[in-house]
Coordinates of C-alpha atoms in Angstrom, one line a residue:
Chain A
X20 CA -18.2 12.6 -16.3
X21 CA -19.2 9.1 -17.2
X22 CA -19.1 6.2 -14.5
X23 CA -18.6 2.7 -15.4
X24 CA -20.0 1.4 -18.1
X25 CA -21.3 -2.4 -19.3
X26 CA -22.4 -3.7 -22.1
X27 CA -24.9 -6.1 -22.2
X28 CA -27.1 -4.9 -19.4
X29 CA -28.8 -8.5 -19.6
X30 CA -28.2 -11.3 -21.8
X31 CA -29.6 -14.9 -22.1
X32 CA -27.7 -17.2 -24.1
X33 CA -27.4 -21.4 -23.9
X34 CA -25.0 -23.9 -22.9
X35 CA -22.2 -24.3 -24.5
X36 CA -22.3 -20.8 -26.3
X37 CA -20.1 -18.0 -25.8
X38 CA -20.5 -15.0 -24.2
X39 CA -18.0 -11.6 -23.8
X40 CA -19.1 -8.9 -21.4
X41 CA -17.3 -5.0 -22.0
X42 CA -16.8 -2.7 -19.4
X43 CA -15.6 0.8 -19.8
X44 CA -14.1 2.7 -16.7
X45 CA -14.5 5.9 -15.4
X46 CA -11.8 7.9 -18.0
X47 CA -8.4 8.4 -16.6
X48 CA -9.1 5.0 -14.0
X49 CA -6.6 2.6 -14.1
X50 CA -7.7 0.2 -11.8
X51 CA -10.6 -2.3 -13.1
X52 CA -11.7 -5.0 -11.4
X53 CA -14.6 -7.6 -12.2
X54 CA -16.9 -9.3 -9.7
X55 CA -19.3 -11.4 -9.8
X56 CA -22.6 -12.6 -7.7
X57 CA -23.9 -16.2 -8.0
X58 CA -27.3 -16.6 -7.3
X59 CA -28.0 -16.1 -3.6
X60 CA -24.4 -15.7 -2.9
X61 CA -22.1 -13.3 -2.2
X62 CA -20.0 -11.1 -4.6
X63 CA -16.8 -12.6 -5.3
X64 CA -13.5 -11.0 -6.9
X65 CA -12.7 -11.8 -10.6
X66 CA -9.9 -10.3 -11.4
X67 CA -7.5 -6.7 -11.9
X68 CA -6.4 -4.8 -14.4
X69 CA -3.9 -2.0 -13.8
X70 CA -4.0 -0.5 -17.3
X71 CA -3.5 -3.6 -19.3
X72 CA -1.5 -5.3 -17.0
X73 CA -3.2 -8.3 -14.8
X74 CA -2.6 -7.5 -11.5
X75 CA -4.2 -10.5 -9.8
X76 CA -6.5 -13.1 -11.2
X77 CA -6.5 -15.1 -8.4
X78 CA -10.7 -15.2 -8.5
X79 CA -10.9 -16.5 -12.1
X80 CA -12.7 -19.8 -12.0
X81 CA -11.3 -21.7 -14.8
X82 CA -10.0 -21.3 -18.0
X83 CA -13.7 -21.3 -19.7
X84 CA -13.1 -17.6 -18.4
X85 CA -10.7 -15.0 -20.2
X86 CA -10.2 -11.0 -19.5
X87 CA -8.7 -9.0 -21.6
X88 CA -7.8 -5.3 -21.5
X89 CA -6.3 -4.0 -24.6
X90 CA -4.4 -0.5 -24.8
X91 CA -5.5 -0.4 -20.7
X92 CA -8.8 1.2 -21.0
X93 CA -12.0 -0.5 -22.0
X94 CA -11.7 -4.6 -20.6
X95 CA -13.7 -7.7 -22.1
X96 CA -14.7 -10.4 -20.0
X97 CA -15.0 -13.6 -22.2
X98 CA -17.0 -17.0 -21.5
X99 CA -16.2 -19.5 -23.1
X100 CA -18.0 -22.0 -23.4
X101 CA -21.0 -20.9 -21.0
X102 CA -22.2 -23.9 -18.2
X103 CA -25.6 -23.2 -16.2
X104 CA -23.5 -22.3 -13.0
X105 CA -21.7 -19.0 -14.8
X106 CA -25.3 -17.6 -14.5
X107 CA -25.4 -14.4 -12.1
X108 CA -24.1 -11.1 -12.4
X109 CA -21.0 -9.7 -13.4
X110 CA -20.1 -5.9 -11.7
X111 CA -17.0 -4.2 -13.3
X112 CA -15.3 -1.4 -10.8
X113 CA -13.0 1.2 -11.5
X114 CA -10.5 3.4 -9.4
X115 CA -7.9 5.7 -9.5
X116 CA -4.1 4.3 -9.3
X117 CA -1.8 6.6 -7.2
X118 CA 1.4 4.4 -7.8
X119 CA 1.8 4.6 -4.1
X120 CA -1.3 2.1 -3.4
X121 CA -4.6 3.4 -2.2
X122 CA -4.7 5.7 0.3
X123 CA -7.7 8.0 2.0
X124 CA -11.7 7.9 0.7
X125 CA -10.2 6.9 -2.9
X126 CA -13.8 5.3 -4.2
X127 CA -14.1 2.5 -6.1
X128 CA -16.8 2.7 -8.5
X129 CA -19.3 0.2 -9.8
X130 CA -20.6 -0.4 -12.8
X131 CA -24.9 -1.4 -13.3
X132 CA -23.9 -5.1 -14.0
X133 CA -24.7 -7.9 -16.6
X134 CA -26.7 -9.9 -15.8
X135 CA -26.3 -13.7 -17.8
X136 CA -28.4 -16.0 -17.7
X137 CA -27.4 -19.7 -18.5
X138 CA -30.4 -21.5 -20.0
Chain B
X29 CA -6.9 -13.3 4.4
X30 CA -9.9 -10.9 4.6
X31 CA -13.1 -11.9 6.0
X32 CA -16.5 -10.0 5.8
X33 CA -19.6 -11.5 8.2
X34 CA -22.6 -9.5 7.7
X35 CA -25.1 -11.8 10.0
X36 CA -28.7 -10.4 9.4
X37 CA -29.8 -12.1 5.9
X38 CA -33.1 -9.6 6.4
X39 CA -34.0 -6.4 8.5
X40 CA -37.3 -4.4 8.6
X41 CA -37.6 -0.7 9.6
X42 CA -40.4 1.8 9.4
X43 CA -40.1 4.9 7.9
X44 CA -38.9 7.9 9.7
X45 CA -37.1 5.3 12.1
X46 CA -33.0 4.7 12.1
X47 CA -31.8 1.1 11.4
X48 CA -28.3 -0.5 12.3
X49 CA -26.9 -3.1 10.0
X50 CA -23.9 -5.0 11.1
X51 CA -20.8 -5.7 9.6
X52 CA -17.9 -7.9 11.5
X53 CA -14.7 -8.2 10.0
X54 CA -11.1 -10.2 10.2
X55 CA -7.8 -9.0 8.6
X56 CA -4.1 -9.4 9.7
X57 CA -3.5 -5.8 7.6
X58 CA -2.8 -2.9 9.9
X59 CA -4.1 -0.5 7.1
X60 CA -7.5 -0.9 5.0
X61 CA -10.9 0.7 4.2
X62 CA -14.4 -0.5 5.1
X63 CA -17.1 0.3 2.8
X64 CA -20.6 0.3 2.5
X65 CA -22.6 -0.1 -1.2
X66 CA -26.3 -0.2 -1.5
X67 CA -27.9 -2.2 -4.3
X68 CA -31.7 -1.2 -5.3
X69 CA -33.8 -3.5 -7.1
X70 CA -32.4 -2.1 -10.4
X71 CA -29.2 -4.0 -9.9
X72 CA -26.2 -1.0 -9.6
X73 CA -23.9 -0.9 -6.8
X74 CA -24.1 2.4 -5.2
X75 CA -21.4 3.9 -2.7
X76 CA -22.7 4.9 0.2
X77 CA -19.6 5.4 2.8
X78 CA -16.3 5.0 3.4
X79 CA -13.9 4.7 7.0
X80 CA -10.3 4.0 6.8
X81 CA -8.7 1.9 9.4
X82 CA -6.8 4.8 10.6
X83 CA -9.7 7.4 10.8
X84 CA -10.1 8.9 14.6
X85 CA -13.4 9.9 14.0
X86 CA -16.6 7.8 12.6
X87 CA -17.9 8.3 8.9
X88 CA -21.1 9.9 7.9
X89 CA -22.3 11.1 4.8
X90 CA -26.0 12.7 5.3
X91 CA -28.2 9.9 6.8
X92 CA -25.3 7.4 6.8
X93 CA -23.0 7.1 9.2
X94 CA -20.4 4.4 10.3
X95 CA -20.3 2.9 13.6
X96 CA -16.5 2.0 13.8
X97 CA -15.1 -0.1 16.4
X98 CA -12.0 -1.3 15.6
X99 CA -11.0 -2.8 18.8
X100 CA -14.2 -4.9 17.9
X101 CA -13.3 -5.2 14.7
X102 CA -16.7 -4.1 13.7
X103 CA -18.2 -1.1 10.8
X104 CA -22.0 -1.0 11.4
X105 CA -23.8 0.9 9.3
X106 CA -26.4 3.3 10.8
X107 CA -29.5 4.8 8.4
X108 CA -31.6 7.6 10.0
X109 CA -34.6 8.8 8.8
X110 CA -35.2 5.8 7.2
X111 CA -37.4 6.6 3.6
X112 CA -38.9 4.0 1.1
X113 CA -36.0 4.1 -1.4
X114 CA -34.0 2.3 0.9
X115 CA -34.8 -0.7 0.7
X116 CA -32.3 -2.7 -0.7
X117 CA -29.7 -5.3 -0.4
X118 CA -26.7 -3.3 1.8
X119 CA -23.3 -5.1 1.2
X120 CA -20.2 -4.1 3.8
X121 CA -16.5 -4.5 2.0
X122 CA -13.4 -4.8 3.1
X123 CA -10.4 -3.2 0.6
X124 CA -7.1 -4.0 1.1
X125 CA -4.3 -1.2 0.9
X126 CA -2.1 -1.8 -1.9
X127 CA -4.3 -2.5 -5.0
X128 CA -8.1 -2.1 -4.4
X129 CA -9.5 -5.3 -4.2
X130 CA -12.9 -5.4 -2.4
X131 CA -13.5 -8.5 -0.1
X132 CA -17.6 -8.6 0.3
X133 CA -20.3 -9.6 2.8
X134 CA -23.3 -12.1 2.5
X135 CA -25.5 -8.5 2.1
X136 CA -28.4 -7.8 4.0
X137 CA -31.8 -7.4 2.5
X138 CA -33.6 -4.2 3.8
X139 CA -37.3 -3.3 3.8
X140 CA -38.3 -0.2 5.0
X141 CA -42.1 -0.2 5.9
X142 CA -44.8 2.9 5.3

């Protein structure tokens, strides 16, 4: 079975450009979440999908920042445009939803990252 | 609000030897799981354990186990047999119950010594 996905692994792009991240969850997951890590700081809550529903974007920065999660299974993270401080890297996490909230060892999963760089 | 204090930025170990990392947390919820990932050099988060807040007995999984104290409000990790390929960052997180978000620590860099 697959795990979590992302697409780029690293990219370097300047400011003022745009840049979309893709995750794909672990199939049959309908729970997704994104994180992100600042540089020497600690990994922060995004956002979460159940299917394609937001569930809680309470961690989105700002509007330069917009996820989207069409048909509830892959999810795009979109920034737009890119300032120097958006550099770090952005984990994606998937999960099982048992309509009843979480309950026992149910794992959240991690995707490698994407790492962006803000030049 | 949850709240995840991991206070050691930096721990060394040599090999063969066990190492405690420490996490502390804060939560008003009655119910949650505490988890441990492990991040290598390579950049993936990596489950390592997991310990609800209604377990009775203390997590392990091979060389890892959990020292839960929940009185204490604490979830300490506990390597033995330390080897090279553990050294990496070590991040303690807090879920809560209903939807799954994590709530992470600073992350504590470990070096394991030959």
């Amino acid at each position: 079975e697959a795990g979590v996905t992302q697409f780029p692994s690293h990219s370097v792009i300047e400011k003022g450009q745009t840049v979309t991240l893709r995750c794909d969850p672990i199939s049959g997951h309908d729970n997704l979440y994104w994180y992100r890590r600042v540089m020497g700081k600690e990994i922060k809550f995004l956002l979460h999908f159940v299917k394609e529903s937001k569930q809680d974007e309470s961690g989105m920065p700002n509007n330069r920042f917009l996820a989207e999660r069409t048909g509830g299974t892959y999810s795009t993270l979109k920034v737009q445009p890119a300032e120097l401080e958006d550099s770090g890297v952005y984990f994606c996490a998937s999960s099982h939803w048992t309509g009843q909230g979480l309950v026992g060892g149910n794992t959240i999963y991690f995707g490698e990252g994407s790492w962006l760089t803000v030049v | 609000a949850q709240k995840i204090t991991q206070t050691q930025p930096g721990m060394f170990v040599q090999e063969k030897e066990a190492v405690t990392l420490d996490c502390t947390y804060d939560t008003s919820d009655q119910s949650y799981g505490l988890f441990w990932y492990k991040q290598p050099s390579s950049g993936e988060m990596i489950f390592l354990i997991y310990q609800g807040s209604y377990d009775e007995q203390n997590a392990t999984e091979g060389r890892y186990s959990l020292n839960f104290q929940k009185a204490r409000k604490s979830a300490n990790l506990v390597i033995s047999a330390s080897q090279l390929g553990d050294s990496a960052m070590y991040f303690c997180a807090m879920r809560e119950v209903i939807y799954g978000k994590l709530t992470f620590g600073q992350g504590t860099i470990l070096t394991v010594h030959p």
